[in-house]
Tab-separated table of C-alpha atoms in Angstrom:
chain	number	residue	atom	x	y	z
A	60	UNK	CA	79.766	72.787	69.795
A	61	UNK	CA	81.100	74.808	72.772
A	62	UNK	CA	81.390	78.564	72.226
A	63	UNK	CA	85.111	79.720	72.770
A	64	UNK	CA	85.421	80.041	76.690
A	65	UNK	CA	87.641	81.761	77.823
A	66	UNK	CA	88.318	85.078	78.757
A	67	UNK	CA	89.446	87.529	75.558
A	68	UNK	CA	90.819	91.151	75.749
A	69	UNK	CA	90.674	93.590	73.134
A	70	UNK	CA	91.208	97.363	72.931
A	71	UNK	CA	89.257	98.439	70.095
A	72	UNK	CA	89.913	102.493	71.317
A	73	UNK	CA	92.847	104.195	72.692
A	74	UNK	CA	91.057	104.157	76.217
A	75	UNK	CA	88.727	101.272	76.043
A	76	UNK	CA	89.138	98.226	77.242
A	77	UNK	CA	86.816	94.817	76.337
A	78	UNK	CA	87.152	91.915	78.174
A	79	UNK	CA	84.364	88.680	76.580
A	80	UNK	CA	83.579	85.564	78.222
A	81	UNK	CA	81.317	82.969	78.286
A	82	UNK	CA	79.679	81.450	81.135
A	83	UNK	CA	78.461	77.832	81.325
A	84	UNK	CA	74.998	79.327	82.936
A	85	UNK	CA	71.688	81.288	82.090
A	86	UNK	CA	71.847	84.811	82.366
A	87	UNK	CA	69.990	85.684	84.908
A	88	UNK	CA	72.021	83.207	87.101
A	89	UNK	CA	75.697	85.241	85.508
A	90	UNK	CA	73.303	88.596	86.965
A	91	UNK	CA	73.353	87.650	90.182
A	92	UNK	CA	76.572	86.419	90.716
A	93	UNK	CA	77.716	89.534	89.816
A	94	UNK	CA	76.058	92.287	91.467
A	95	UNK	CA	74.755	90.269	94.124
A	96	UNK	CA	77.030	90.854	97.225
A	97	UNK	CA	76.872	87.284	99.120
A	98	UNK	CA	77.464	85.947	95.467
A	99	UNK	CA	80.119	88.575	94.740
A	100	UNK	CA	82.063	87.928	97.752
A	101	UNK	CA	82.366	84.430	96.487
A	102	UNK	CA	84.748	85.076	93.103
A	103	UNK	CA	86.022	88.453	93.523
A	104	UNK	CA	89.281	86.893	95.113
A	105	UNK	CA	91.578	89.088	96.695
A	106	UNK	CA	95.256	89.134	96.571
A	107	UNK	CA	96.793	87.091	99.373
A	108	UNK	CA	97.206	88.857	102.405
A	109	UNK	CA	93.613	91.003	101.460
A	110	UNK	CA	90.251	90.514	102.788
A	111	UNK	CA	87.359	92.293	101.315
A	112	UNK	CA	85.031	93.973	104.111
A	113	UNK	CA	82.983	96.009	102.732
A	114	UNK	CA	80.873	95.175	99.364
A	115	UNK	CA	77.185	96.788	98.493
A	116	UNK	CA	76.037	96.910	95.260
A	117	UNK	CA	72.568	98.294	94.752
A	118	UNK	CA	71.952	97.137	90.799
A	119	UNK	CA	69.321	99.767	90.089
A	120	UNK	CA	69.787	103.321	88.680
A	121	UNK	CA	71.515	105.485	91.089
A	122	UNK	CA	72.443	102.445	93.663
A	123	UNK	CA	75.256	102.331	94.878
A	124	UNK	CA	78.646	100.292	94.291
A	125	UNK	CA	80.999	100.123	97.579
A	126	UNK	CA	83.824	97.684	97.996
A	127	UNK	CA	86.668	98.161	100.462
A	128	UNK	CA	89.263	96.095	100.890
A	129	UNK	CA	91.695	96.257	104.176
A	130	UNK	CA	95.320	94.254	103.898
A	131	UNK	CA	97.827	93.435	106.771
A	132	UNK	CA	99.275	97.362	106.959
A	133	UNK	CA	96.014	99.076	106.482
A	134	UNK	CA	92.379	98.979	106.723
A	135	UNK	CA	90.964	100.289	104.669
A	136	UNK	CA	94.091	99.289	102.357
A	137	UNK	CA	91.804	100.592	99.077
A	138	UNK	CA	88.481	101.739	98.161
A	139	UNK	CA	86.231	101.158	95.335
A	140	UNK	CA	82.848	103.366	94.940
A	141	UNK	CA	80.435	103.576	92.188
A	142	UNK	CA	76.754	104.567	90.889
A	143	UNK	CA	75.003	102.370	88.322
A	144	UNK	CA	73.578	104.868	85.744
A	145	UNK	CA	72.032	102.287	83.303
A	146	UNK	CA	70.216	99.187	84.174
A	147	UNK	CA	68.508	96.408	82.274
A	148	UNK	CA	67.933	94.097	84.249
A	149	UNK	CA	69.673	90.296	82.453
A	150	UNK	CA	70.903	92.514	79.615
A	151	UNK	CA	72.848	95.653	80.255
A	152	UNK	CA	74.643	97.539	83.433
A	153	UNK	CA	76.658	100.479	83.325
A	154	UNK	CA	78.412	101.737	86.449
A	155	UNK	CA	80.674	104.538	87.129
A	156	UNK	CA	83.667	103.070	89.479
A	157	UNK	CA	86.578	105.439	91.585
A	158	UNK	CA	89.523	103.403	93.240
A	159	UNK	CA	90.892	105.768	96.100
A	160	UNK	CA	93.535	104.463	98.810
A	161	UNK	CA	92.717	104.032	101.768
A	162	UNK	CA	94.210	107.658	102.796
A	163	UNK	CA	91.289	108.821	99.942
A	164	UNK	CA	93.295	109.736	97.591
A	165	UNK	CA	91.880	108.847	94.939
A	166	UNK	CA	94.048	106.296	92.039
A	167	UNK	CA	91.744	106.149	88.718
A	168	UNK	CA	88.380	106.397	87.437
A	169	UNK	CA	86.114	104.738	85.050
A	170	UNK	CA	82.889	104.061	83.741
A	171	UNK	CA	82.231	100.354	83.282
A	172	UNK	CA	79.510	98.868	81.137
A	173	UNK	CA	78.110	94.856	81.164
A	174	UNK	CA	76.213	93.267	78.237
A	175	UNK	CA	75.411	89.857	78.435
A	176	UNK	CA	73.555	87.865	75.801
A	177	UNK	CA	72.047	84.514	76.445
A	178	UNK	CA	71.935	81.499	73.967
A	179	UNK	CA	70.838	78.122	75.167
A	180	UNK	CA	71.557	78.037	78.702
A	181	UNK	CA	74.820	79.588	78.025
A	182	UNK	CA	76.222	83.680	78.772
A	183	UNK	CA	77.808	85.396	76.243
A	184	UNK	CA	79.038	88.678	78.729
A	185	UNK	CA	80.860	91.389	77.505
A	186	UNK	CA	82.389	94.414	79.471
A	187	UNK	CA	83.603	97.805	78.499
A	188	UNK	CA	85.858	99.170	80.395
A	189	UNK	CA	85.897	103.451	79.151
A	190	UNK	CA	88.889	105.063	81.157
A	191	UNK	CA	89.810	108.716	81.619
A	192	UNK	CA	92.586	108.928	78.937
A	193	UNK	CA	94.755	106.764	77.267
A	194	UNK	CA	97.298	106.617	79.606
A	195	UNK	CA	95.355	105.273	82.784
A	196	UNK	CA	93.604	102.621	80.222
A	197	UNK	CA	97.539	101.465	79.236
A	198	UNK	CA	98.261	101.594	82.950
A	199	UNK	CA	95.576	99.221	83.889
A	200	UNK	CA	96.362	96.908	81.212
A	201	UNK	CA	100.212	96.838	82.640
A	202	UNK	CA	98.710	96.500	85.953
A	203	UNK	CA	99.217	92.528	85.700
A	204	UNK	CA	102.676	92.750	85.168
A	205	UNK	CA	103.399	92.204	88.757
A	206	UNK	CA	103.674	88.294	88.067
A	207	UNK	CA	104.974	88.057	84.723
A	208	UNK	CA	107.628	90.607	85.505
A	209	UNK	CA	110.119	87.726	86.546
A	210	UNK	CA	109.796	85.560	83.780
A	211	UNK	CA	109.410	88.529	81.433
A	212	UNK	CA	112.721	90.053	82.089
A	213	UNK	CA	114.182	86.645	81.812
A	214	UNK	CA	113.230	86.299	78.389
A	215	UNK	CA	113.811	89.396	77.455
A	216	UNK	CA	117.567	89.550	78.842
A	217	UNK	CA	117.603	85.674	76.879
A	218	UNK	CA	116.555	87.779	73.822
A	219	UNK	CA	118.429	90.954	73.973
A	220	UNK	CA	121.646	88.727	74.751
A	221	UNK	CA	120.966	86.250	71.660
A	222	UNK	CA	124.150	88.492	69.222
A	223	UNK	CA	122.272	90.548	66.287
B	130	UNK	CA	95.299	110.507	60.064
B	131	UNK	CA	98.222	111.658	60.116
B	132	UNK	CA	101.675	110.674	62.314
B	133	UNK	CA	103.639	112.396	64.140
B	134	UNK	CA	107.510	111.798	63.946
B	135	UNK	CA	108.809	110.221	66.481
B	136	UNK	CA	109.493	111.771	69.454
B	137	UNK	CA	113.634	111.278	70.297
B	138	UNK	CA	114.391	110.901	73.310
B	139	UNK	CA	112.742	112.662	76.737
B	140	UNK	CA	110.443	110.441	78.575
B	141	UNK	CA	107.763	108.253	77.819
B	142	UNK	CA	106.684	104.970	79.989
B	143	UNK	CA	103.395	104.949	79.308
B	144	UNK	CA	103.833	101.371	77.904
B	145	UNK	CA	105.228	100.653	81.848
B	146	UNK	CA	102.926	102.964	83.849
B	147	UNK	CA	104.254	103.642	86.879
B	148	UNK	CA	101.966	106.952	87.098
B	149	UNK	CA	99.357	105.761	89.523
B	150	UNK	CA	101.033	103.862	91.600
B	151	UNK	CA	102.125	104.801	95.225
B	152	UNK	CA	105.987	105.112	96.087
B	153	UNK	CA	108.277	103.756	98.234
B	154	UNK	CA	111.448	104.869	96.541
B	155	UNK	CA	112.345	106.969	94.306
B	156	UNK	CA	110.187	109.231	92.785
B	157	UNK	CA	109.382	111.441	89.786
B	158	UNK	CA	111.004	114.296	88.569
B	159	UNK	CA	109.047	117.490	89.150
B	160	UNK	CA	107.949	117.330	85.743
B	161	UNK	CA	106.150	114.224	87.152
B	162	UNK	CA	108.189	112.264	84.882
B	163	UNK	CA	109.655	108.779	86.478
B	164	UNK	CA	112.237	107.757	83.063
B	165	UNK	CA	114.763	110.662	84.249
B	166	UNK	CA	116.552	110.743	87.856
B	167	UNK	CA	116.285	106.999	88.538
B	168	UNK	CA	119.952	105.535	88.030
B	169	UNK	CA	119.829	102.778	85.000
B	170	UNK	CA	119.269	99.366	86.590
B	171	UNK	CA	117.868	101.114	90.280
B	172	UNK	CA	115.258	98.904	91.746
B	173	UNK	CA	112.014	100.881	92.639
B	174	UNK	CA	109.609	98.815	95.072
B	175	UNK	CA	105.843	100.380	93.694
B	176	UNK	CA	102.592	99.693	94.360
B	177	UNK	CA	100.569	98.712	91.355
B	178	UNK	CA	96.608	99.415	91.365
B	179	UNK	CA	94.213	97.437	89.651
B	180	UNK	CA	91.129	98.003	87.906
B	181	UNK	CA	89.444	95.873	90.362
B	182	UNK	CA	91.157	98.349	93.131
B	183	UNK	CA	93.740	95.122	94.244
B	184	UNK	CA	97.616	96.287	94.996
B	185	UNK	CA	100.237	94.358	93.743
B	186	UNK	CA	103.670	94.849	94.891
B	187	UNK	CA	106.546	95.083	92.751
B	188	UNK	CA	109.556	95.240	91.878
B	189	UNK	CA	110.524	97.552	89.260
B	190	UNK	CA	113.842	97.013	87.561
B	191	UNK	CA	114.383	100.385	85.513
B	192	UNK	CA	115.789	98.528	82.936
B	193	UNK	CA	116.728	101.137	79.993
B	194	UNK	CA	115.915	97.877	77.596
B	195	UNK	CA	112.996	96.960	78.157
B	196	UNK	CA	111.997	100.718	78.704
B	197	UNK	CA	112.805	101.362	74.811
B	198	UNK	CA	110.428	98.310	73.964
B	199	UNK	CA	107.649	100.338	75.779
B	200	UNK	CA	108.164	103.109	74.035
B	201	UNK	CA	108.625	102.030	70.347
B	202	UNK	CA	104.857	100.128	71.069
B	203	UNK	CA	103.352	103.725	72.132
B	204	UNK	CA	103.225	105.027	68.733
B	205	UNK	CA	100.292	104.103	66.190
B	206	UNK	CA	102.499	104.311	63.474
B	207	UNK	CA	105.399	101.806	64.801
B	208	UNK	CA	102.347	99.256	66.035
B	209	UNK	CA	100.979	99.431	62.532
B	210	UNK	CA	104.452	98.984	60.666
B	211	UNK	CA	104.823	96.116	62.987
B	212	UNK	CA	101.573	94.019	62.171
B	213	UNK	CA	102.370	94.782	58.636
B	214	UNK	CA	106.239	93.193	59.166
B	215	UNK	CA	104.084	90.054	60.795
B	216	UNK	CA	103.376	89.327	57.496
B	217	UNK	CA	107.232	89.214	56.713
B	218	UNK	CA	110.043	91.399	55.214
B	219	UNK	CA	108.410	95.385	53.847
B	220	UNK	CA	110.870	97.615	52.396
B	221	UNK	CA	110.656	100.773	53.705
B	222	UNK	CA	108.604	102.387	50.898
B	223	UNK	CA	106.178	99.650	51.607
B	224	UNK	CA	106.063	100.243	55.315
B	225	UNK	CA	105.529	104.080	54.632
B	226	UNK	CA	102.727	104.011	51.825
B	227	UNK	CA	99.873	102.508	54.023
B	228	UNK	CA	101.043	105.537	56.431
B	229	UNK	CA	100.824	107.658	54.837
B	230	UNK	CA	103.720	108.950	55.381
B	231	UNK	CA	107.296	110.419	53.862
B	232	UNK	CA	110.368	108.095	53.564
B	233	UNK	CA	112.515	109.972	56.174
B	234	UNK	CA	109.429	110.174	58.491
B	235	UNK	CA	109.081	106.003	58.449
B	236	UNK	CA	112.570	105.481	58.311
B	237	UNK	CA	113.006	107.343	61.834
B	238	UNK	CA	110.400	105.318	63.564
B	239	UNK	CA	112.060	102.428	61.764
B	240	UNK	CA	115.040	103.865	63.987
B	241	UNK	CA	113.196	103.339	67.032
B	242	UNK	CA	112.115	100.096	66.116
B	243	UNK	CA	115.664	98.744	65.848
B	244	UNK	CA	116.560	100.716	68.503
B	245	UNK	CA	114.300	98.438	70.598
B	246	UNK	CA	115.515	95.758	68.677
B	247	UNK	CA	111.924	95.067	67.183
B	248	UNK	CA	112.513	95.384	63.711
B	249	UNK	CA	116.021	94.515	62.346
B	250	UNK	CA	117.118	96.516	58.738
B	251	UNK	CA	119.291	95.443	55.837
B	252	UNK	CA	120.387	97.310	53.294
B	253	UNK	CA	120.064	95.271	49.141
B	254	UNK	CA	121.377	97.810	46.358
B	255	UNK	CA	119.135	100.971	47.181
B	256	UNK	CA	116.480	99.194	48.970
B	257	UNK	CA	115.927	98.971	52.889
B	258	UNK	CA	114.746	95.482	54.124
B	259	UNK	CA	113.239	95.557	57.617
B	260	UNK	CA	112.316	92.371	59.255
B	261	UNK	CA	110.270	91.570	62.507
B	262	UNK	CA	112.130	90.697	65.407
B	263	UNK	CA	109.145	89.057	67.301
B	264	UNK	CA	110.430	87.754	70.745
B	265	UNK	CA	110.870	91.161	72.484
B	266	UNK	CA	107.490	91.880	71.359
B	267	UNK	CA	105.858	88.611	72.503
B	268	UNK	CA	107.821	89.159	76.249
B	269	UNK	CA	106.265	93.144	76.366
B	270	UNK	CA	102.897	91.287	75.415
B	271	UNK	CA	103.135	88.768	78.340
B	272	UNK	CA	102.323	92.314	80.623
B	273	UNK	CA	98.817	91.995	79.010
B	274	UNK	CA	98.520	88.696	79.269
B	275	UNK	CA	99.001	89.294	82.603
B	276	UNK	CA	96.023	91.189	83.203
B	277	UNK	CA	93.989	88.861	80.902
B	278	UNK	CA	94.903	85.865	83.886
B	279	UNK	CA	93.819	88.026	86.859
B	280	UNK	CA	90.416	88.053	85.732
B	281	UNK	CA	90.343	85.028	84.395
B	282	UNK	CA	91.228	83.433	87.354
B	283	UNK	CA	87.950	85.723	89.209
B	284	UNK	CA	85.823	84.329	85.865
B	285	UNK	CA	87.216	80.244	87.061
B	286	UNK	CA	85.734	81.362	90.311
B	287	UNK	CA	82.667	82.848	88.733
B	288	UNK	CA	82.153	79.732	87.085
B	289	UNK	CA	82.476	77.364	90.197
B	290	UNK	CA	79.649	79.454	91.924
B	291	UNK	CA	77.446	79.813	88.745
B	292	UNK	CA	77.552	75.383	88.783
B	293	UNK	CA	76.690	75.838	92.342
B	294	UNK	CA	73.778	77.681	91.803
B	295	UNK	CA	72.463	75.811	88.989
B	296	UNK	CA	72.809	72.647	91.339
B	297	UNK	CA	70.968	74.771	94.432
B	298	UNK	CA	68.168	75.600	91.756
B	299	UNK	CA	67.532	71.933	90.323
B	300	UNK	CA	67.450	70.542	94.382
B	301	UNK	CA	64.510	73.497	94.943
B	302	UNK	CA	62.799	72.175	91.824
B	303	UNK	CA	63.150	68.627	92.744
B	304	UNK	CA	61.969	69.797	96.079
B	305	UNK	CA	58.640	71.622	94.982
C-alpha cells in the first residue's frame, strides 16, 4: 500500500497554515534536498522570467536562511531572509522567514516549522506555516490565484448567470 | 464562542487580499482600504507575493460578485452554517442552535449568504428552508487550490531530485 502522496493543505488555526506530503525517499535524503543549497536550487522553481541568485541556508541554530531572487526589471526583484531557531537534525526545523522587495521593504513575515517522519524508506513531512495575523495567512493562501483567476471568473460569471 | 453579527456593508477583502501586494494602479483609500474608490468592474494590474517570496502578476477584475463571495466566507459563523447546509436543507432554527446564536442574528448572516448567492432560502408555512448553493463556493475554493499546485509542482521537482539521489547513492555503494 502507498501512503496518500500528494500534497494536502489544511488550516487548522486562523493563521496557520499545514501543508503534508510524502516523499518516495528516506529522510535524511528529503533533509538535504531541502536545506541543502546545490540541492535546493534544484526544485525551488522560479516563476518564468526569475532566476534565483542568491540561496544560503545554514541548517543549524542561528544559521542563516538567504534567498534572493532577481527578474527581468529588477535585481534583486525580492528577498527572502531567515534564522533557524530549532534544529533536529532528520526530524524537526523551525525557521523564522521575512520576504522584503527588492527596494527592502519588507512584504510578510513568518515562522516556518518542518517535521518529517520516516516509515520504510518513505517521508512523511509536514510544515507549519505560523503567520503574523489572520489576514497575511488568508493572503498567502489567495496568493495562487494568479492562475486560476481566468478560469475562476469564468465559472463564476457561468454560475452567477445560471437564473435563481 | 460567541458571533458577531454580521458586519453590513464597509469593506472587507480579506478573502481577496490585495493588502501586500505592490501597485501599479489604483490604490487604497487612506483608510488603507482597496473595496471603496475603485470603479465596479476597474481592472487593477497587482503584484501578488508568495510565501516562497515569488511575484505573480495579475490582473484584478474588481468584480463586486465575486467580492461578496469573499466576504460571506470571512465569517466563522457563515463557514460553519455552510458545512452544516453540505449536509443538505437546515431550517434556520437548525442553522442557529449549533451557533449558538439568536434567530435574527443567523437569519442576517443567512442574508449575506444569499446575498453571495451561497445559500438560497424558501419560505414553507412559518419555516425558513435554506439550501447550499455549492458552485460559487467550489470556484472561490479553486484560489486555494491554487496555492496547493504551486508547491506541489516544487514537491514533483523535489521528488525528481530525491530519485536522483537515491540512484547517485546505490552507484557509490556498488562502487565501494
Amino acid at each position: 500500500m502507498t501512503p496518500k502522496k500528494g500534497l494536502q493543505i489544511s488550516t487548522p488555526t486562523d493563521t496557520t497554515i499545514v501543508l503534508t506530503r510524502t516523499f518516495n525517499a528516506p529522510c535524511r535524503l528529503v533533509w538535504e534536498a531541502m536545506f541543502t543549497p546545490d540541492r535546493m536550487r534544484r526544485w525551488m522553481l522560479p516563476p518564468p522570467g526569475w532566476t534565483l541568485t542568491i540561496c544560503e541556508c545554514e541548517a543549524r541554530v542561528g544559521g542563516a536562511l538567504r534567498l534572493a531572487w532577481k527578474s527581468e526589471e529588477a535585481d534583486p526583484a525580492m528577498t527572502l531572509q531567515g534564522v533557524f531557531t530549532e534544529v533536529v537534525l532528520h526530524e524537526r526545523i523551525v525557521h523564522t522567514e521575512t520576504m522584503a522587495l527588492g527596494s527592502g521593504q519588507t512584504i510578510g513575515s513568518l515562522l516556518e516549522m518542518h517535521e518529517f517522519a520516516e516509515q520504510d524508506g518513505t517521508t512523511m513531512m509536514r510544515i507549519t506555516q505560523t503567520y503574523d495575523s489572520k489576514q497575511d495567512r488568508d493572503g498567502a493562501l489567495a496568493s495562487g490565484m494568479d492562475q486560476g483567476m481566468e478560469a475562476g471568473y469564468m465559472q463564476l460569471d457561468a454560475v452567477l448567470a445560471q437564473p435563481a | 464562542m460567541g458571533y458577531s453579527d454580521p458586519d453590513e456593508g464597509g469593506c472587507d477583502t480579506r478573502g481577496v487580499q490585495v493588502r501586500r501586494e505592490s501597485v501599479r494602479a489604483g490604490g487604497p483609500d487612506d483608510s488603507g482600504c482597496w473595496a471603496t474608490g475603485v470603479p465596479s468592474g476597474r481592472i487593477l494590474v497587482v503584484d501578488i507575493v508568495k510565501p516562497l517570496g515569488l511575484v505573480n502578476h495579475m490582473v484584478l477584475d474588481r468584480s463586486p460578485r465575486l467580492d461578496l463571495v469573499f466576504h460571506a466566507l470571512a465569517h466563522p459563523a457563515r463557514r460553519a452554517m455552510i458545512r452544516q447546509l453540505s449536509g443538505g436543507e437546515r431550517n434556520l432554527s437548525e442553522l442557529a442552535l449549533p451557533l449558538k446564536m439568536t434567530f435574527p442574528a443567523a437569519s442576517k448572516h443567512v442574508r449575506v449568504l444569499e446575498g453571495a448567492k451561497l445559500v438560497r432560502r424558501r419560505i414553507a408555512g412559518r419555516q425558513h428552508l435554506c439550501r447550499l448553493r455549492a458552485a460559487p463556493l467550489k470556484d472561490a475554493m479553486l484560489w486555494t487550490e491554487q496555492f496547493r499546485q504551486n508547491w506541489e509542482v516544487r514537491f514533483e521537482a523535489l521528488d525528481s531530485l530525491l530519485d536522483e539521489m537515491k540512484s547517485e547513492e546505490k552507484s557509490r555503494t556498488r562502487r565501494r
